[in-house]
Amino acid sequence: MSEFKRYAKCPVCGERTVLSVPQDIVKKAKRFPFTLKVVHEDHHFYINIDSRASITDILKPELVE
């Protein structure tokens, strides 16, 4: 299984990070944008991806939870 590599700036700590999005995630989505939880160091945030696994939004945890 291959992965899509995406870059994002963490909205919690401001650090730029590389994300590995498995290709099968896109196949499992029933609708788009699809929200994924990203664990980053000792915190987390969320990203929305489209049908090509491109990041459409980067969300702080309080916007989703």
mmCIF file of C-alpha atoms in Angstrom:
data_model
loop_
_atom_site.group_PDB
_atom_site.id
_atom_site.type_symbol
_atom_site.label_atom_id
_atom_site.label_comp_id
_atom_site.label_asym_id
_atom_site.label_seq_id
_atom_site.Cartn_x
_atom_site.Cartn_y
_atom_site.Cartn_z
ATOM 1 C CA MET A 1 0.000 0.000 0.000
ATOM 2 C CA SER A 2 1.426 3.348 -0.945
ATOM 3 C CA GLU A 3 0.818 6.675 0.705
ATOM 4 C CA PHE A 4 0.290 10.271 -0.294
ATOM 5 C CA LYS A 5 2.777 12.679 1.297
ATOM 6 C CA ARG A 6 1.253 15.993 2.307
ATOM 7 C CA TYR A 7 2.646 18.990 4.165
ATOM 8 C CA ALA A 8 0.708 20.913 6.787
ATOM 9 C CA LYS A 9 1.363 23.545 9.404
ATOM 10 C CA CYS A 10 0.083 22.333 12.759
ATOM 11 C CA PRO A 11 -2.570 24.794 14.016
ATOM 12 C CA VAL A 12 -1.736 23.922 17.637
ATOM 13 C CA CYS A 13 2.052 24.418 17.765
ATOM 14 C CA GLY A 14 2.732 26.116 14.408
ATOM 15 C CA GLU A 15 5.310 23.532 13.324
ATOM 16 C CA ARG A 16 5.357 22.330 9.710
ATOM 17 C CA THR A 17 4.916 18.567 9.434
ATOM 18 C CA VAL A 18 4.832 15.859 6.764
ATOM 19 C CA LEU A 19 1.675 13.761 6.733
ATOM 20 C CA SER A 20 1.406 10.280 5.256
ATOM 21 C CA VAL A 21 -2.129 9.671 4.013
ATOM 22 C CA PRO A 22 -2.797 6.029 3.052
ATOM 23 C CA GLN A 23 -4.366 5.701 -0.411
ATOM 24 C CA ASP A 24 -7.062 3.337 0.861
ATOM 25 C CA ILE A 25 -8.446 6.133 3.084
ATOM 26 C CA VAL A 26 -9.757 7.875 -0.041
ATOM 27 C CA LYS A 27 -11.465 4.677 -1.221
ATOM 28 C CA LYS A 28 -13.234 4.231 2.138
ATOM 29 C CA ALA A 29 -14.708 7.743 2.202
ATOM 30 C CA LYS A 30 -18.411 7.978 1.463
ATOM 31 C CA ARG A 31 -18.363 11.732 0.900
ATOM 32 C CA PHE A 32 -15.881 14.582 0.602
ATOM 33 C CA PRO A 33 -14.306 16.472 2.183
ATOM 34 C CA PHE A 34 -13.268 13.627 4.477
ATOM 35 C CA THR A 35 -11.982 14.503 7.964
ATOM 36 C CA LEU A 36 -8.908 12.781 9.407
ATOM 37 C CA LYS A 37 -7.452 13.106 12.893
ATOM 38 C CA VAL A 38 -3.707 13.783 12.876
ATOM 39 C CA VAL A 39 -1.683 12.931 15.982
ATOM 40 C CA HIS A 40 1.249 15.337 16.195
ATOM 41 C CA GLU A 41 3.742 14.957 19.042
ATOM 42 C CA ASP A 42 1.743 15.364 22.282
ATOM 43 C CA HIS A 43 -1.368 16.886 20.682
ATOM 44 C CA HIS A 44 -3.605 16.460 17.655
ATOM 45 C CA PHE A 45 -5.462 18.360 14.948
ATOM 46 C CA TYR A 46 -7.712 17.527 12.011
ATOM 47 C CA ILE A 47 -7.445 17.812 8.247
ATOM 48 C CA ASN A 48 -10.090 17.628 5.566
ATOM 49 C CA ILE A 49 -9.067 15.930 2.333
ATOM 50 C CA ASP A 50 -10.721 15.820 -1.067
ATOM 51 C CA SER A 51 -11.072 12.850 -3.429
ATOM 52 C CA ARG A 52 -7.431 13.197 -4.534
ATOM 53 C CA ALA A 53 -6.154 13.306 -0.938
ATOM 54 C CA SER A 54 -5.310 17.000 -1.201
ATOM 55 C CA ILE A 55 -5.756 18.949 2.013
ATOM 56 C CA THR A 56 -8.715 21.314 1.814
ATOM 57 C CA ASP A 57 -8.748 22.485 5.453
ATOM 58 C CA ILE A 58 -6.574 22.279 8.559
ATOM 59 C CA LEU A 59 -8.674 22.436 11.711
ATOM 60 C CA LYS A 60 -7.923 23.045 15.381
ATOM 61 C CA PRO A 61 -9.293 20.351 17.699
ATOM 62 C CA GLU A 62 -11.879 22.677 19.257
ATOM 63 C CA LEU A 63 -13.498 23.211 15.841
ATOM 64 C CA VAL A 64 -14.198 19.489 15.445
ATOM 65 C CA GLU A 65 -14.688 18.092 18.941
#
